[in-house]
PDB file of C-alpha atoms in Angstrom:
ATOM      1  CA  UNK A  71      20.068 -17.268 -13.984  1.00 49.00           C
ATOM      2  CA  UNK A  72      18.739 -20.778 -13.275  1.00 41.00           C
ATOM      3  CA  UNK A  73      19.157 -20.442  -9.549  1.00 41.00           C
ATOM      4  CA  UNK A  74      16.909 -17.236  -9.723  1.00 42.00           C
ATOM      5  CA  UNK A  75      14.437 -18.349 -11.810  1.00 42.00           C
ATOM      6  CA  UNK A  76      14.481 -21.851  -8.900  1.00 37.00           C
ATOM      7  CA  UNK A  77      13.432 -19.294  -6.430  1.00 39.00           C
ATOM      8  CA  UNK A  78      10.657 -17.237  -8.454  1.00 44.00           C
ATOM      9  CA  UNK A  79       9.155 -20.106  -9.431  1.00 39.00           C
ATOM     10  CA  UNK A  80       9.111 -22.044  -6.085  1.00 36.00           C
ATOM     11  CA  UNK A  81       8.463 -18.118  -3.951  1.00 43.00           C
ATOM     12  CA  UNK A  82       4.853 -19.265  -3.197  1.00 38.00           C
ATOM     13  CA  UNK A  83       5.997 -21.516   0.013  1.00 37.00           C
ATOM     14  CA  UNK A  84       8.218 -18.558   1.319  1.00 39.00           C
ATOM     15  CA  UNK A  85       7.788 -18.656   5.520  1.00 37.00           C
ATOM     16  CA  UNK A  86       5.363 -15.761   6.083  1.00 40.00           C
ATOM     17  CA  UNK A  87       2.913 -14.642   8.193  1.00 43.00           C
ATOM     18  CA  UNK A  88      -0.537 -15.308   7.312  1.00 42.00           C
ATOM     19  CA  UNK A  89      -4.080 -14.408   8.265  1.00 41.00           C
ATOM     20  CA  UNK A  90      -6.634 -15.670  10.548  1.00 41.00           C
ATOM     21  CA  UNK A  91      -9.517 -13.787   8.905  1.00 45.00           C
ATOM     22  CA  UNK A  92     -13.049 -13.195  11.324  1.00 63.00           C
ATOM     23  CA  UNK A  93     -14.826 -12.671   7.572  1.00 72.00           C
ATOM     24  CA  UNK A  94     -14.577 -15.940   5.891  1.00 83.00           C
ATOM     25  CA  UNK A  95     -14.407 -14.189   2.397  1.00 93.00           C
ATOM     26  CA  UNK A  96     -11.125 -12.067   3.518  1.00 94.00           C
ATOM     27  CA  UNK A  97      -8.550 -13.354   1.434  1.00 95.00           C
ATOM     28  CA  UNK A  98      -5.709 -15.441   3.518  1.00 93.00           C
ATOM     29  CA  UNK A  99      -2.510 -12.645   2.746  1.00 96.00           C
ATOM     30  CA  UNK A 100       1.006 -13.528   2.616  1.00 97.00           C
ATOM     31  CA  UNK A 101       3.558 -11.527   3.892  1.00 97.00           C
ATOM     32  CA  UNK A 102       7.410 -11.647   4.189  1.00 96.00           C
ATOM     33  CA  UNK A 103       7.685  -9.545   7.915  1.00 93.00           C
ATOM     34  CA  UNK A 104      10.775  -8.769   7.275  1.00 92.00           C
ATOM     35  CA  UNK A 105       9.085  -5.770   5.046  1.00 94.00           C
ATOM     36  CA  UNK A 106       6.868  -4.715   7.313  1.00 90.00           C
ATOM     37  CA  UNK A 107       9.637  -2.074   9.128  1.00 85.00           C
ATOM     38  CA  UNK A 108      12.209  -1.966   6.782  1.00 91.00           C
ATOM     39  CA  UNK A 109      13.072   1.634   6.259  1.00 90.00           C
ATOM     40  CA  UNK A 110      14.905   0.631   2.910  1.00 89.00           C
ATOM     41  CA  UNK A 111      11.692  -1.188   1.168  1.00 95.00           C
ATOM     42  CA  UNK A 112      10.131   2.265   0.114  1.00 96.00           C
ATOM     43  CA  UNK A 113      10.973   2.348  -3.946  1.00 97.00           C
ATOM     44  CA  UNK A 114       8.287   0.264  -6.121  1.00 98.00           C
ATOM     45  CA  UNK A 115       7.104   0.709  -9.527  1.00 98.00           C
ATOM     46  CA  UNK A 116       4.264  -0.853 -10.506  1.00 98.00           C
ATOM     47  CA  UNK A 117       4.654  -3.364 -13.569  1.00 98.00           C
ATOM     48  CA  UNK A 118       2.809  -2.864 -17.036  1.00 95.00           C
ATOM     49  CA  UNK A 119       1.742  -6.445 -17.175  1.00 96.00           C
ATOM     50  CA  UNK A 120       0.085  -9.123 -15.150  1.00 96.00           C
ATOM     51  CA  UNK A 121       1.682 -11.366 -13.462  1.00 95.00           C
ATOM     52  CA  UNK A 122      -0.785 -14.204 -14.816  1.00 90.00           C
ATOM     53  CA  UNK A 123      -2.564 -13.964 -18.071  1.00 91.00           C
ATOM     54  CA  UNK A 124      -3.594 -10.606 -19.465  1.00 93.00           C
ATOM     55  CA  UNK A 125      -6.560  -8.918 -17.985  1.00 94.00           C
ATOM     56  CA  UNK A 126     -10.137 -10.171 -20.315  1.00 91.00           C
ATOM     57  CA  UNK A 127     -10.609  -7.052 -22.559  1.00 91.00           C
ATOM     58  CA  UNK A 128     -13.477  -5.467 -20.376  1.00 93.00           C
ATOM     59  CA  UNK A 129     -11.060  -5.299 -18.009  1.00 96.00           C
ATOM     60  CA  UNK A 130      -8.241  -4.529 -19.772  1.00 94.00           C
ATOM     61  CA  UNK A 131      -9.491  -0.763 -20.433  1.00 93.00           C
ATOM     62  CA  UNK A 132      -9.356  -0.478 -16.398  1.00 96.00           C
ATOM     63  CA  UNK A 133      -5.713  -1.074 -15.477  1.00 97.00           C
ATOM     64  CA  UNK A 134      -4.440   1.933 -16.200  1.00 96.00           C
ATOM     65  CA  UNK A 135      -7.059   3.841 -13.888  1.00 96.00           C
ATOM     66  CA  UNK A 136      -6.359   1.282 -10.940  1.00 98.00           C
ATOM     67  CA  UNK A 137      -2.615   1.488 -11.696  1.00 98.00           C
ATOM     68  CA  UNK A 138      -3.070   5.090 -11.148  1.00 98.00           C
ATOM     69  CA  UNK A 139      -5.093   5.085  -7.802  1.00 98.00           C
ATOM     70  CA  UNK A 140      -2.614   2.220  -6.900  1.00 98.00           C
ATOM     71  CA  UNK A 141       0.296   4.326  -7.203  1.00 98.00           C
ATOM     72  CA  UNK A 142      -1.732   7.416  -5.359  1.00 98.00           C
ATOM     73  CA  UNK A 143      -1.969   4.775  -2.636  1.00 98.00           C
ATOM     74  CA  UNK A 144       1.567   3.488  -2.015  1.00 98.00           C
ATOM     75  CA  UNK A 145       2.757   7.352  -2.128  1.00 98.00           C
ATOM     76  CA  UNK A 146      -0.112   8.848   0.388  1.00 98.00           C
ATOM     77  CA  UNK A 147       1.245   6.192   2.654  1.00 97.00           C
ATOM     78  CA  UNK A 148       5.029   7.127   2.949  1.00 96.00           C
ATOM     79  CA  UNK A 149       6.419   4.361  -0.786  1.00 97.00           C
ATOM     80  CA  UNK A 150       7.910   6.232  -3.587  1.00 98.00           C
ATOM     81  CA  UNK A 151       6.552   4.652  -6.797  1.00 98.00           C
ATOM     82  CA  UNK A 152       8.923   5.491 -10.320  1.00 97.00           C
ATOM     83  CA  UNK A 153       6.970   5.833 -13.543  1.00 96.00           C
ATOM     84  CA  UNK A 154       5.910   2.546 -15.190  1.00 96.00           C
ATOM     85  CA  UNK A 155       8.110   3.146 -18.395  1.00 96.00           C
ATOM     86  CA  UNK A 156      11.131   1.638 -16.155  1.00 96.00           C
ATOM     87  CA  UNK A 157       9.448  -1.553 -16.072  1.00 97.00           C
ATOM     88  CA  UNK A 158       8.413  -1.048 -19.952  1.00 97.00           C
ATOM     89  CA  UNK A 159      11.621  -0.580 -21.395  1.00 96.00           C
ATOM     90  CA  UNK A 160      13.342  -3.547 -19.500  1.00 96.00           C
ATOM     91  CA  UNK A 161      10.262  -5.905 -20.607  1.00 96.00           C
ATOM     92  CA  UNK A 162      10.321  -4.561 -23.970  1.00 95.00           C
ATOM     93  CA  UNK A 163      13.752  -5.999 -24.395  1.00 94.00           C
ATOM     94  CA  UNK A 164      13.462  -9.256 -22.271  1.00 93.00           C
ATOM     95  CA  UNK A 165      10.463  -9.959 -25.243  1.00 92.00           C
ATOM     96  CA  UNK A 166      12.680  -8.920 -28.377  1.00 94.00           C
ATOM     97  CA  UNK A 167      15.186 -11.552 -26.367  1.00 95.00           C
ATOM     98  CA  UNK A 168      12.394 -14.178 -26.309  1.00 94.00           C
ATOM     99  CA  UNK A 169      10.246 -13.619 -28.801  1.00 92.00           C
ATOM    100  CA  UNK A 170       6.293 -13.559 -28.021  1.00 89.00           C
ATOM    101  CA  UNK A 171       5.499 -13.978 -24.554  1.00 92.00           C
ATOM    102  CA  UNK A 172       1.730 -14.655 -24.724  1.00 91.00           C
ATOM    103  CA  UNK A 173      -0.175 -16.719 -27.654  1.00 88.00           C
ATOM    104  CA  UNK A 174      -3.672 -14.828 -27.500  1.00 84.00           C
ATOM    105  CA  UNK A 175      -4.930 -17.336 -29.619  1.00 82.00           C
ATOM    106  CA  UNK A 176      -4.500 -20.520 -27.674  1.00 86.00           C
ATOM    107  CA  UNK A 177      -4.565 -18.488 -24.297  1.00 85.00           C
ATOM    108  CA  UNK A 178      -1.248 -19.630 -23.218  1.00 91.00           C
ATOM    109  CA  UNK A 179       1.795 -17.941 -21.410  1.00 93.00           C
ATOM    110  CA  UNK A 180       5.499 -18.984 -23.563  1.00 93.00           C
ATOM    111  CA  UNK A 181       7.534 -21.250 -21.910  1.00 94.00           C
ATOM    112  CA  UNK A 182      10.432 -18.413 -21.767  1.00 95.00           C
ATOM    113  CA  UNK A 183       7.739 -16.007 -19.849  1.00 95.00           C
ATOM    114  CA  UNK A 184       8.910 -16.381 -16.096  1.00 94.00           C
ATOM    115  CA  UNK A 185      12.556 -16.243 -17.542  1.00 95.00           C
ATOM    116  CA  UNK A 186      12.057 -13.116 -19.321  1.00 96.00           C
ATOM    117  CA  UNK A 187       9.904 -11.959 -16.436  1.00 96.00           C
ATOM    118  CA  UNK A 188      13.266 -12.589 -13.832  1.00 95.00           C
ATOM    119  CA  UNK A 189      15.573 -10.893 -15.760  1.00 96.00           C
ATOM    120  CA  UNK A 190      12.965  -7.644 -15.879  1.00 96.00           C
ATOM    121  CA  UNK A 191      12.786  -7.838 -12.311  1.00 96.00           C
ATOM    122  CA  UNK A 192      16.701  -8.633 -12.044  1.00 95.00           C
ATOM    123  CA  UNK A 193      17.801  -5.564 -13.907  1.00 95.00           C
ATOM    124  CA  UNK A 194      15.370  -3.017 -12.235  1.00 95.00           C
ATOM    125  CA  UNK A 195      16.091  -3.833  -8.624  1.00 94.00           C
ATOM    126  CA  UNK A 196      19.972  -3.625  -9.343  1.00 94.00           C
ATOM    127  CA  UNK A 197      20.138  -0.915 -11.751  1.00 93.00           C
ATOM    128  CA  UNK A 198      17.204   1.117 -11.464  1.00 94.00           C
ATOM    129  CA  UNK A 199      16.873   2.088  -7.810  1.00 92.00           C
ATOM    130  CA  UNK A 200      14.141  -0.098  -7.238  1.00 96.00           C
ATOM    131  CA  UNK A 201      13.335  -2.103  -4.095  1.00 97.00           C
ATOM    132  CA  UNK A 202      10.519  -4.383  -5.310  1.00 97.00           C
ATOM    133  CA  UNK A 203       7.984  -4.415  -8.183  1.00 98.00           C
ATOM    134  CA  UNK A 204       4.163  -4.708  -7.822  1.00 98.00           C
ATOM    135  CA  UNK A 205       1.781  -6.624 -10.243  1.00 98.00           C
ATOM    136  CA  UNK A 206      -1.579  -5.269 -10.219  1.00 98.00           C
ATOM    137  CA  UNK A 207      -3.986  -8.486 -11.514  1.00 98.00           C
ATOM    138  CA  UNK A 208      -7.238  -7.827 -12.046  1.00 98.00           C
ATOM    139  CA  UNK A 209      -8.933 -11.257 -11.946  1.00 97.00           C
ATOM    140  CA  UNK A 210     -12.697 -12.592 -11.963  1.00 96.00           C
ATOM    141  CA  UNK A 211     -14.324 -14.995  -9.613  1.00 96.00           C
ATOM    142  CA  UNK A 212     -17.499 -17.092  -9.819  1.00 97.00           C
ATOM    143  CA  UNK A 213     -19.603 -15.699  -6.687  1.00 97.00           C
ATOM    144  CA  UNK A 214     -23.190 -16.032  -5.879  1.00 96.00           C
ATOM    145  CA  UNK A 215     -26.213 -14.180  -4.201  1.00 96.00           C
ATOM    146  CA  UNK A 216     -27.229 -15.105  -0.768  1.00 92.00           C
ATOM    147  CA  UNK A 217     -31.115 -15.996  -0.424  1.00 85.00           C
ATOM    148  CA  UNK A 218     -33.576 -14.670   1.935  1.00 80.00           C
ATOM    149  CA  UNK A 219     -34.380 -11.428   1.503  1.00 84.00           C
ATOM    150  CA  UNK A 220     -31.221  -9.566   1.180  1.00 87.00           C
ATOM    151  CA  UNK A 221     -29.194 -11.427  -2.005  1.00 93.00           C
ATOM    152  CA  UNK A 222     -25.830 -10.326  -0.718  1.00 93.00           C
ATOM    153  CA  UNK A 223     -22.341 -11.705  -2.469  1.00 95.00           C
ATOM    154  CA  UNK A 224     -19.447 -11.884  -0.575  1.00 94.00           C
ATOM    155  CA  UNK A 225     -16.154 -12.403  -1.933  1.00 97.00           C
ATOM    156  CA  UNK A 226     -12.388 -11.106  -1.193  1.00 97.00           C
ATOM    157  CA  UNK A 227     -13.221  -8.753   1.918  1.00 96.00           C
ATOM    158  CA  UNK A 228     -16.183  -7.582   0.688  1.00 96.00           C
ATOM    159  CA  UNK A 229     -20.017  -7.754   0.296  1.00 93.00           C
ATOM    160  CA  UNK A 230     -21.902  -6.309  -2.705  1.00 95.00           C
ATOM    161  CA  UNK A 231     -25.876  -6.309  -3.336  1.00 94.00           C
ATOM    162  CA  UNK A 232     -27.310  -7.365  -7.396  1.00 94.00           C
ATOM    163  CA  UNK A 233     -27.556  -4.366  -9.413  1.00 92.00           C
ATOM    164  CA  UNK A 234     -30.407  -4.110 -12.000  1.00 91.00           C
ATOM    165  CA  UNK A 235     -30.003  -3.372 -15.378  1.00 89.00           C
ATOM    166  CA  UNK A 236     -32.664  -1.631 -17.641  1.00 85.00           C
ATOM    167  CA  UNK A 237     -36.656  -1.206 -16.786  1.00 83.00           C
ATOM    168  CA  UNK A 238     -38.464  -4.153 -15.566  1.00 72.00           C
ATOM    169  CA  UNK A 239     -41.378  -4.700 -12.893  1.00 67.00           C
ATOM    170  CA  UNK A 240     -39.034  -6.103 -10.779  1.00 79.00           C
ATOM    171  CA  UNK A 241     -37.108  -9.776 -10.143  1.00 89.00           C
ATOM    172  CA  UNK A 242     -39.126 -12.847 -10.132  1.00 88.00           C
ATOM    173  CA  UNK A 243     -40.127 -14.672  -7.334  1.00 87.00           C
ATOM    174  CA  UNK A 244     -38.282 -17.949  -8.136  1.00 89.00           C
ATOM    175  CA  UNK A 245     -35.495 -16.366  -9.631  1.00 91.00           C
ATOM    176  CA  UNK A 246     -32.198 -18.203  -9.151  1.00 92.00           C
ATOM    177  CA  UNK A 247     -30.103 -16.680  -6.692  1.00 93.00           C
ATOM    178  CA  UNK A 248     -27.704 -19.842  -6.126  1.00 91.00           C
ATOM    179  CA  UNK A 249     -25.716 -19.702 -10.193  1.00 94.00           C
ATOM    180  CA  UNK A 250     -22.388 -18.108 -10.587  1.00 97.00           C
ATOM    181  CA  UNK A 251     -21.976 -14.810 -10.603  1.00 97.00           C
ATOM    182  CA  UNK A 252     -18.486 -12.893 -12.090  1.00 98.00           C
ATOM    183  CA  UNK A 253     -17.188 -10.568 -10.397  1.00 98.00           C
ATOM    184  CA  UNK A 254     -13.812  -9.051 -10.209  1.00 98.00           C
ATOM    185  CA  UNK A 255     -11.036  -8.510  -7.561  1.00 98.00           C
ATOM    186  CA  UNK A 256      -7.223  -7.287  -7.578  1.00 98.00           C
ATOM    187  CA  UNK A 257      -4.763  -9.482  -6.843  1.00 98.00           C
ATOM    188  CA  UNK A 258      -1.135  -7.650  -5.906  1.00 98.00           C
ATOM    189  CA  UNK A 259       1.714  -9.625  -5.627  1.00 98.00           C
ATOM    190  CA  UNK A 260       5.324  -8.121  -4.595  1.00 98.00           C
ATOM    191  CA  UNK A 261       8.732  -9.249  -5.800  1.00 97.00           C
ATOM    192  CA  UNK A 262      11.954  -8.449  -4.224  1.00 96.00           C
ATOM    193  CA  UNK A 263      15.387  -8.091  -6.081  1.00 91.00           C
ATOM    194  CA  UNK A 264      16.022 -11.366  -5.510  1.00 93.00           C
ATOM    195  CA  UNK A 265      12.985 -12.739  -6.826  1.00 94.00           C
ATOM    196  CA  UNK A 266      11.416 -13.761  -3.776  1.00 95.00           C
ATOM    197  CA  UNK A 267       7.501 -12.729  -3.220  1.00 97.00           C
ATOM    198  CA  UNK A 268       7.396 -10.788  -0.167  1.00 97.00           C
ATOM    199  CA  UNK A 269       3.570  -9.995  -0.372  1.00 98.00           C
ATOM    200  CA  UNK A 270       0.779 -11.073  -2.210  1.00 98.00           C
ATOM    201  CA  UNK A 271      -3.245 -10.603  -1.345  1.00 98.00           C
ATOM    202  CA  UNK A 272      -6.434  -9.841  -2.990  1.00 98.00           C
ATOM    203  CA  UNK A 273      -9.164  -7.648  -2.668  1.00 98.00           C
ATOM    204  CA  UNK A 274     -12.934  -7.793  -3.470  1.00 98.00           C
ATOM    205  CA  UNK A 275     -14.163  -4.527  -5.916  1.00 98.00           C
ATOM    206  CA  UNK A 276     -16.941  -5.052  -7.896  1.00 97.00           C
ATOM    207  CA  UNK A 277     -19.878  -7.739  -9.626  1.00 98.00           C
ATOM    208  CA  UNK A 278     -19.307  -7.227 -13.437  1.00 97.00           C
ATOM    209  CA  UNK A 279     -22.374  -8.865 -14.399  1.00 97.00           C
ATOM    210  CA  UNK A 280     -26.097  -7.453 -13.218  1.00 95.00           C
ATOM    211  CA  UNK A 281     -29.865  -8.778 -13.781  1.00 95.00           C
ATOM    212  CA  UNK A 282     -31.169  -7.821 -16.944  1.00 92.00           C
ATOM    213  CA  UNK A 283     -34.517  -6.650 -16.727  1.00 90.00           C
ATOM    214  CA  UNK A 284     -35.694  -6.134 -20.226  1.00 86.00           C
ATOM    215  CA  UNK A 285     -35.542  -9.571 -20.661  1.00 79.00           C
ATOM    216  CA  UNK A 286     -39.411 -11.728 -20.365  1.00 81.00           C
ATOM    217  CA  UNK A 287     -37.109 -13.925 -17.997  1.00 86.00           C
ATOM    218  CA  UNK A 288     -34.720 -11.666 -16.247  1.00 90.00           C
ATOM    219  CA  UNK A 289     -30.996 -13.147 -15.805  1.00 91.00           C
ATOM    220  CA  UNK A 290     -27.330 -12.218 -15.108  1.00 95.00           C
ATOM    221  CA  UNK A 291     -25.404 -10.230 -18.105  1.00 95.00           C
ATOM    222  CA  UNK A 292     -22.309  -8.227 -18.139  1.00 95.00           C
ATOM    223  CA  UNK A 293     -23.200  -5.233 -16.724  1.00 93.00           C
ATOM    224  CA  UNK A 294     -22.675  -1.900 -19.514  1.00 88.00           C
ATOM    225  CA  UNK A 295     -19.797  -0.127 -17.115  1.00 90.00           C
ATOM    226  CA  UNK A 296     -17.743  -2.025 -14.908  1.00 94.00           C
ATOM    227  CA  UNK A 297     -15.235  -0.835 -12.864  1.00 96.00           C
ATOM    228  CA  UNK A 298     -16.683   3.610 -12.631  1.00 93.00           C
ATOM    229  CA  UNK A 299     -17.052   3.278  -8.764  1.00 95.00           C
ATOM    230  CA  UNK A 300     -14.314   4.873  -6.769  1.00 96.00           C
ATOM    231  CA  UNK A 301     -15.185   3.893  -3.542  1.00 97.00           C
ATOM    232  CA  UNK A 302     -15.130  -0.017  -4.681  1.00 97.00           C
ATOM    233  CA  UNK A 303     -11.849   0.372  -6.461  1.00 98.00           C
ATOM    234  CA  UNK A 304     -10.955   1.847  -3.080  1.00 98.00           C
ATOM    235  CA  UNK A 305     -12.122  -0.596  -1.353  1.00 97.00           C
ATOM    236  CA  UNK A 306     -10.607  -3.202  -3.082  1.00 98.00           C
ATOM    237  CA  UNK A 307      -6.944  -1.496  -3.406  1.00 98.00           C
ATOM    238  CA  UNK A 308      -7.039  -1.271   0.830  1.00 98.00           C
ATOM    239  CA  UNK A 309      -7.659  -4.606   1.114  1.00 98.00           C
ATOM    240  CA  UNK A 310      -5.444  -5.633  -1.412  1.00 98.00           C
ATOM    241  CA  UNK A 311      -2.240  -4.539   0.423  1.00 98.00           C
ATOM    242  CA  UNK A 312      -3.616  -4.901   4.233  1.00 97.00           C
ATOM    243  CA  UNK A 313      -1.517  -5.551   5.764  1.00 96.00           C
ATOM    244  CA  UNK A 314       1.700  -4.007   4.406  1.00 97.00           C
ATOM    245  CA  UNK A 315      -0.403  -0.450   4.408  1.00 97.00           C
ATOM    246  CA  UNK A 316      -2.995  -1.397   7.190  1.00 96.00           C
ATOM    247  CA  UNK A 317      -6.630  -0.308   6.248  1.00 95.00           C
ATOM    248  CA  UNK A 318      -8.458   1.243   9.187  1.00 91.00           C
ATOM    249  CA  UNK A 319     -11.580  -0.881   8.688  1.00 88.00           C
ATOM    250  CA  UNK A 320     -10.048  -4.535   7.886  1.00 94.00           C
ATOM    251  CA  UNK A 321     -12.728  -7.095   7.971  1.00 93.00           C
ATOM    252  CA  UNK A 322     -11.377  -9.794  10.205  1.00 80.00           C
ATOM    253  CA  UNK A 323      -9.977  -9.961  14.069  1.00 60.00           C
ATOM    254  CA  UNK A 324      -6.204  -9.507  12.953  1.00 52.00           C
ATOM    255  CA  UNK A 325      -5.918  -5.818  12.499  1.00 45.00           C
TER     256      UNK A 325
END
């Protein structure tokens, strides 16, 4: 068990093959190549839990939608994808093993996490049918708005214009385009049976937070619905697994 943990914890300087993106904001993927036309890599499920912390809560309420259109995903393009409650049931008793996994109140991961985490991951890819298992992350960056004229953000693969929130006579002439900005992305990762990451990249979806105009000085606030636009999600999920699914319209030279 300690040699597997070794090699989950040290899986982030695995050889692979890495980007060279045209769009500075493309995330730099990794990729094990050895995936790429393996006819025996096709059976995933998709784990319950981040691989990092736990999603913030206005987040939290999304997963299971971009789990879902995750999962669409991966079958549309030729992966079979078993039901989450594989994963469930093995982490369920690696945390009865361990005890509580994640203090919410001092916002730390246990020290027994990644060991409980290896042994999920150990059991379903040798008793479950299961090639590999995905982590779906959904993260948040600090981005900001371009000046000029066109205030555009561009994070992760992809560029997003402010959105407005609430009636107002419009945004101020000095108004400060250069602060942070959140906004959020999804971060996959891929683990093999032996514990090795084999893929792990992140795509751009949406700016959580928008310019509140009802206020006498308009600034950035969480915006009331985050994460209701398909074609973002979208968006974000293609770019997310480029290039183990290739997305027709990658940003960058390397198709």
């Amino acid at each position: 068990m300690t040699r597997i943990l070794i090699i989950f914890i040290l899986s982030a300087s695995l050889s692979a093959c890495s980007s060279a993106p045209y769009n500075p904001s493309v995330f730099d993927y990794q990729i094990d190549e050895g995936i790429l036309n393996n006819p025996e890599f096709k059976h995933l499920v998709i784990a319950s839990i981040n691989l990092g912390k736990p999603s913030r809560m206005h987040l939290k309420k999304s997963e299971k939608q971009i789990d879902d259109k995750v999962a669409h995903y991966l079958r549309q393009n030729g992966f079979s994808v078993s039901s989450s409650r594989l994963f469930e049931s093995r982490w369920e008793k690696a945390t009865h093993k361990y005890g509580e996994l994640y203090n919410p109140s001092t916002g730390k991961l246990s020290k027994y996490f990644q060991s409980a985490l290896a042994e999920t991951i150990e059991d379903l890819t040798k008793n479950a049918n299961i090639d590999a298992v995905v982590f779906t992350d959904l993260i948040e960056r600090d981005i900001q708005f371009s000046g000029g004229m066109n205030h555009i953000a561009r994070w992760d693969g992809v560029s997003r214009k402010p959105s407005l929130q609430g009636p107002g006579a419009g945004v101020p002439a000095d108004f400060n385009w250069s602060q942070n900005v959140k906004a959020v992305s999804l971060w996959v990762s891929i683990y093999d049976g032996s514990l090795k990451r084999v893929f792990t990249s992140i795509g751009g979806i949406e700016v959580t937070e928008a310019i509140d105009m009802k206020a006498a000085n308009p600034s950035f606030i969480r915006r009331r619905h985050v994460l209701n636009k398909d074609s973002q999600i979208e968006e974000g999920i293609q770019l997310a697994f480029h290039p183990l699914i290739v997305m027709k319209k990658y940003p960058s030279k390397v198709r």
